[in-house]
Amino acid sequence: MRAFATSFVFPAVALAAAITQRSVPEGPWSAGIWRMPTQDGEPMFTGDGINANGGKFFVNRNASTYCPDTVEELDCSAYPGTRTVFSGGNNTVFLDVAVPGGQQVYVDVDGSLSYTVPHSAYMPEGSNATGWSRSMSQAFGAPIILSNNNKFWAICPVTEGLPKERTYQVFVGQSKEGCLNTEVRTYTYTSSGPNAWEYV
């Protein structure tokens, strides 16, 4: 993978000008891709959900969750696992889970948005788990935008098919040919508790 620079300079400057550090609603929250096409044939995304699956994050792929139904007095029906929900956003981000110890979100050395496995805080050497922020834009309906150390976001296709229907993997600060630059917006999630026991 290689970092893109010039193609993201203008969007980054425009985005920075539109964002202020106003307080935003506290978590939990979900996240989605938001982008307008820049060329004919490119897909448009208006909040398509980002889901945790296999230690990474994807668009157009279901969340992968688990609840140990053999644990005494644990009611797995309370954790449907239908959505990917986050917490934090002030320097660190976590998946909103019930599993003891939690699961932290980080950027792997290859730029892939990733998360720790249950019961472990292990991250590959060179990964980054800090520098997250959620900021409210003054424009475009005042969306709450997620950023990491002012780096650009990219989604890279991992399946074939029509552009809108492909599965895309989410990256931070790195891209490659065929990937699309994007914005990540967050949305308040209202629930009486975590949606998932753990993500796998």
CSV table of N, CA and C in Angstrom, one decimal, residues 106-179:
chain,number,residue,atom,x,y,z
A,106,TYR,N,-8.0,0.3,16.6
A,106,TYR,CA,-6.7,0.9,16.3
A,106,TYR,C,-6.5,0.8,14.8
A,107,VAL,N,-5.4,1.5,14.4
A,107,VAL,CA,-5.0,1.5,13.0
A,107,VAL,C,-3.8,0.6,12.9
A,108,ASP,N,-3.9,-0.4,12.1
A,108,ASP,CA,-2.8,-1.4,12.0
A,108,ASP,C,-1.6,-0.7,11.1
A,109,VAL,N,-0.5,-1.3,11.1
A,109,VAL,CA,0.7,-0.8,10.4
A,109,VAL,C,0.4,-0.6,8.9
A,110,ASP,N,-0.5,-1.4,8.3
A,110,ASP,CA,-0.8,-1.2,6.9
A,110,ASP,C,-2.0,-0.2,6.7
A,111,GLY,N,-2.4,0.5,7.7
A,111,GLY,CA,-3.5,1.5,7.6
A,111,GLY,C,-4.8,0.9,7.8
A,112,SER,N,-5.0,-0.4,7.9
A,112,SER,CA,-6.3,-1.0,8.1
A,112,SER,C,-6.9,-0.7,9.4
A,113,LEU,N,-8.2,-0.2,9.4
A,113,LEU,CA,-8.9,0.0,10.7
A,113,LEU,C,-9.2,-1.4,11.3
A,114,SER,N,-8.8,-1.5,12.6
A,114,SER,CA,-8.7,-2.9,13.2
A,114,SER,C,-9.2,-2.8,14.6
A,115,TYR,N,-9.4,-4.0,15.3
A,115,TYR,CA,-9.8,-4.0,16.7
A,115,TYR,C,-9.2,-5.2,17.3
A,116,THR,N,-9.0,-5.1,18.6
A,116,THR,CA,-8.4,-6.2,19.4
A,116,THR,C,-9.4,-7.4,19.6
A,117,VAL,N,-8.8,-8.5,19.8
A,117,VAL,CA,-9.7,-9.7,20.0
A,117,VAL,C,-10.1,-9.7,21.5
A,118,PRO,N,-11.2,-10.3,21.8
A,118,PRO,CA,-11.7,-10.4,23.2
A,118,PRO,C,-10.6,-10.9,24.2
A,119,HIS,N,-10.5,-10.4,25.4
A,119,HIS,CA,-9.6,-10.8,26.4
A,119,HIS,C,-8.2,-10.6,26.1
A,120,SER,N,-7.9,-9.7,25.2
A,120,SER,CA,-6.5,-9.4,24.9
A,120,SER,C,-6.4,-7.9,24.4
A,121,ALA,N,-5.3,-7.3,24.8
A,121,ALA,CA,-5.0,-5.9,24.4
A,121,ALA,C,-3.9,-5.9,23.3
A,122,TYR,N,-3.6,-7.1,22.8
A,122,TYR,CA,-2.5,-7.1,21.8
A,122,TYR,C,-2.8,-6.4,20.5
A,123,MET,N,-1.8,-5.6,20.1
A,123,MET,CA,-1.9,-4.9,18.8
A,123,MET,C,-0.5,-5.1,18.1
A,124,PRO,N,-0.4,-5.3,16.8
A,124,PRO,CA,0.9,-5.5,16.2
A,124,PRO,C,1.8,-4.3,16.4
A,125,GLU,N,3.1,-4.5,16.5
A,125,GLU,CA,4.0,-3.4,16.7
A,125,GLU,C,3.9,-2.4,15.6
A,126,GLY,N,3.9,-1.1,16.0
A,126,GLY,CA,3.7,-0.1,15.0
A,126,GLY,C,2.3,0.4,14.8
A,127,SER,N,1.4,-0.3,15.4
A,127,SER,CA,0.0,0.1,15.3
A,127,SER,C,-0.3,1.4,16.2
A,128,ASN,N,-1.4,2.1,15.9
A,128,ASN,CA,-1.7,3.3,16.6
A,128,ASN,C,-3.1,3.2,17.1
A,129,ALA,N,-3.3,3.4,18.4
A,129,ALA,CA,-4.6,3.4,19.0
A,129,ALA,C,-5.1,4.7,19.5
A,130,THR,N,-4.3,5.8,19.3
A,130,THR,CA,-4.7,7.1,19.9
A,130,THR,C,-4.8,8.1,18.7
A,131,GLY,N,-5.2,9.3,19.1
A,131,GLY,CA,-5.4,10.4,18.2
A,131,GLY,C,-6.8,10.5,17.6
A,132,TRP,N,-7.8,9.8,18.2
A,132,TRP,CA,-9.1,9.9,17.6
A,132,TRP,C,-9.9,11.1,18.1
A,133,SER,N,-10.7,11.6,17.3
A,133,SER,CA,-11.6,12.7,17.7
A,133,SER,C,-12.9,12.7,17.0
A,134,ARG,N,-14.0,13.1,17.6
A,134,ARG,CA,-15.3,13.3,17.0
A,134,ARG,C,-15.6,14.8,17.0
A,135,SER,N,-15.8,15.4,15.9
A,135,SER,CA,-16.0,16.8,15.8
A,135,SER,C,-17.3,17.1,15.0
A,136,MET,N,-18.0,18.2,15.4
A,136,MET,CA,-19.2,18.5,14.7
A,136,MET,C,-18.9,19.6,13.7
A,137,SER,N,-19.3,19.3,12.5
A,137,SER,CA,-19.1,20.3,11.4
A,137,SER,C,-20.2,21.4,11.5
A,138,GLN,N,-19.8,22.6,11.0
A,138,GLN,CA,-20.7,23.7,11.0
A,138,GLN,C,-21.5,23.8,9.7
A,139,ALA,N,-21.2,22.9,8.8
A,139,ALA,CA,-21.8,22.9,7.5
A,139,ALA,C,-22.5,21.5,7.2
A,140,PHE,N,-23.2,21.5,6.1
A,140,PHE,CA,-23.7,20.2,5.6
A,140,PHE,C,-24.6,19.5,6.6
A,141,GLY,N,-25.4,20.2,7.4
A,141,GLY,CA,-26.3,19.5,8.3
A,141,GLY,C,-25.6,19.2,9.7
A,142,ALA,N,-24.5,19.8,9.9
A,142,ALA,CA,-23.7,19.6,11.2
A,142,ALA,C,-23.5,18.1,11.5
A,143,PRO,N,-22.9,17.4,10.6
A,143,PRO,CA,-22.6,15.9,10.9
A,143,PRO,C,-21.5,15.9,12.0
A,144,ILE,N,-21.5,14.8,12.7
A,144,ILE,CA,-20.4,14.5,13.6
A,144,ILE,C,-19.4,13.6,12.9
A,145,ILE,N,-18.2,14.1,12.7
A,145,ILE,CA,-17.2,13.5,11.9
A,145,ILE,C,-16.1,12.8,12.7
A,146,LEU,N,-15.7,11.6,12.4
A,146,LEU,CA,-14.7,10.9,13.1
A,146,LEU,C,-13.3,11.1,12.3
A,147,SER,N,-12.3,11.4,13.1
A,147,SER,CA,-11.0,11.5,12.5
A,147,SER,C,-9.9,10.9,13.3
A,148,ASN,N,-8.8,10.6,12.7
A,148,ASN,CA,-7.6,10.1,13.4
A,148,ASN,C,-6.4,10.8,13.0
A,149,ASN,N,-5.9,11.6,13.9
A,149,ASN,CA,-4.6,12.4,13.6
A,149,ASN,C,-4.6,13.1,12.3
A,150,ASN,N,-5.8,13.6,11.9
A,150,ASN,CA,-6.0,14.4,10.6
A,150,ASN,C,-5.6,13.6,9.4
A,151,LYS,N,-5.6,12.3,9.4
A,151,LYS,CA,-5.3,11.5,8.3
A,151,LYS,C,-6.6,11.2,7.4
A,152,PHE,N,-6.4,11.0,6.1
A,152,PHE,CA,-7.6,10.7,5.3
A,152,PHE,C,-8.1,9.3,5.5
A,153,TRP,N,-9.3,9.1,5.1
A,153,TRP,CA,-10.0,7.8,5.1
A,153,TRP,C,-10.0,7.3,3.7
A,154,ALA,N,-10.0,6.0,3.5
A,154,ALA,CA,-10.2,5.3,2.2
A,154,ALA,C,-10.9,4.0,2.4
A,155,ILE,N,-11.7,3.7,1.4
A,155,ILE,CA,-12.3,2.3,1.4
A,155,ILE,C,-11.8,1.6,0.1
A,156,CYS,N,-11.4,0.4,0.3
A,156,CYS,CA,-10.8,-0.4,-0.8
A,156,CYS,C,-11.6,-1.6,-1.0
A,157,PRO,N,-11.9,-1.9,-2.3
A,157,PRO,CA,-12.8,-3.0,-2.6
A,157,PRO,C,-12.1,-4.4,-2.4
A,158,VAL,N,-12.8,-5.3,-1.8
A,158,VAL,CA,-12.2,-6.6,-1.6
A,158,VAL,C,-13.1,-7.7,-2.3
A,159,THR,N,-14.1,-7.3,-3.0
A,159,THR,CA,-14.9,-8.2,-3.8
A,159,THR,C,-15.2,-7.5,-5.1
A,160,GLU,N,-15.7,-8.3,-6.1
A,160,GLU,CA,-16.0,-7.8,-7.4
A,160,GLU,C,-17.5,-7.4,-7.4
A,161,GLY,N,-18.0,-6.9,-8.5
A,161,GLY,CA,-19.4,-6.6,-8.7
A,161,GLY,C,-19.6,-5.1,-9.0
A,162,LEU,N,-20.8,-4.7,-8.9
A,162,LEU,CA,-21.1,-3.3,-9.1
A,162,LEU,C,-20.5,-2.4,-8.0
A,163,PRO,N,-20.0,-1.3,-8.3
A,163,PRO,CA,-19.3,-0.5,-7.3
A,163,PRO,C,-20.0,-0.3,-6.0
A,164,LYS,N,-21.3,0.0,-6.1
A,164,LYS,CA,-22.1,0.2,-4.9
A,164,LYS,C,-22.3,-1.0,-4.0
A,165,GLU,N,-22.2,-2.2,-4.7
A,165,GLU,CA,-22.5,-3.4,-4.0
A,165,GLU,C,-21.3,-4.2,-3.5
A,166,ARG,N,-20.1,-3.7,-3.9
A,166,ARG,CA,-18.9,-4.4,-3.5
A,166,ARG,C,-18.7,-4.3,-2.0
A,167,THR,N,-17.9,-5.2,-1.4
A,167,THR,CA,-17.5,-5.1,0.0
A,167,THR,C,-16.2,-4.3,0.0
A,168,TYR,N,-16.1,-3.3,0.8
A,168,TYR,CA,-15.0,-2.4,0.9
A,168,TYR,C,-14.4,-2.5,2.3
A,169,GLN,N,-13.0,-2.6,2.4
A,169,GLN,CA,-12.3,-2.5,3.7
A,169,GLN,C,-11.9,-1.1,4.0
A,170,VAL,N,-12.0,-0.7,5.2
A,170,VAL,CA,-11.7,0.7,5.7
A,170,VAL,C,-10.3,0.8,6.1
A,171,PHE,N,-9.7,1.9,5.5
A,171,PHE,CA,-8.3,2.2,5.8
A,171,PHE,C,-8.1,3.7,6.3
A,172,VAL,N,-7.1,3.9,7.1
A,172,VAL,CA,-6.8,5.3,7.6
A,172,VAL,C,-5.4,5.7,7.2
A,173,GLY,N,-5.3,6.8,6.4
A,173,GLY,CA,-4.0,7.3,6.0
A,173,GLY,C,-3.2,6.5,5.0
A,174,GLN,N,-3.8,5.5,4.4
A,174,GLN,CA,-3.1,4.7,3.4
A,174,GLN,C,-4.1,4.3,2.4
A,175,SER,N,-3.7,4.1,1.1
A,175,SER,CA,-4.6,3.7,0.1
A,175,SER,C,-3.8,3.0,-1.0
A,176,LYS,N,-4.5,2.6,-2.1
A,176,LYS,CA,-3.9,2.0,-3.2
A,176,LYS,C,-4.8,2.2,-4.4
A,177,GLU,N,-4.4,1.8,-5.6
A,177,GLU,CA,-5.1,2.0,-6.8
A,177,GLU,C,-6.5,1.2,-6.6
A,178,GLY,N,-7.6,1.9,-7.0
A,178,GLY,CA,-8.9,1.3,-6.9
A,178,GLY,C,-9.6,1.7,-5.7
A,179,CYS,N,-9.0,2.3,-4.7
A,179,CYS,CA,-9.6,2.7,-3.5
A,179,CYS,C,-10.3,4.1,-3.7
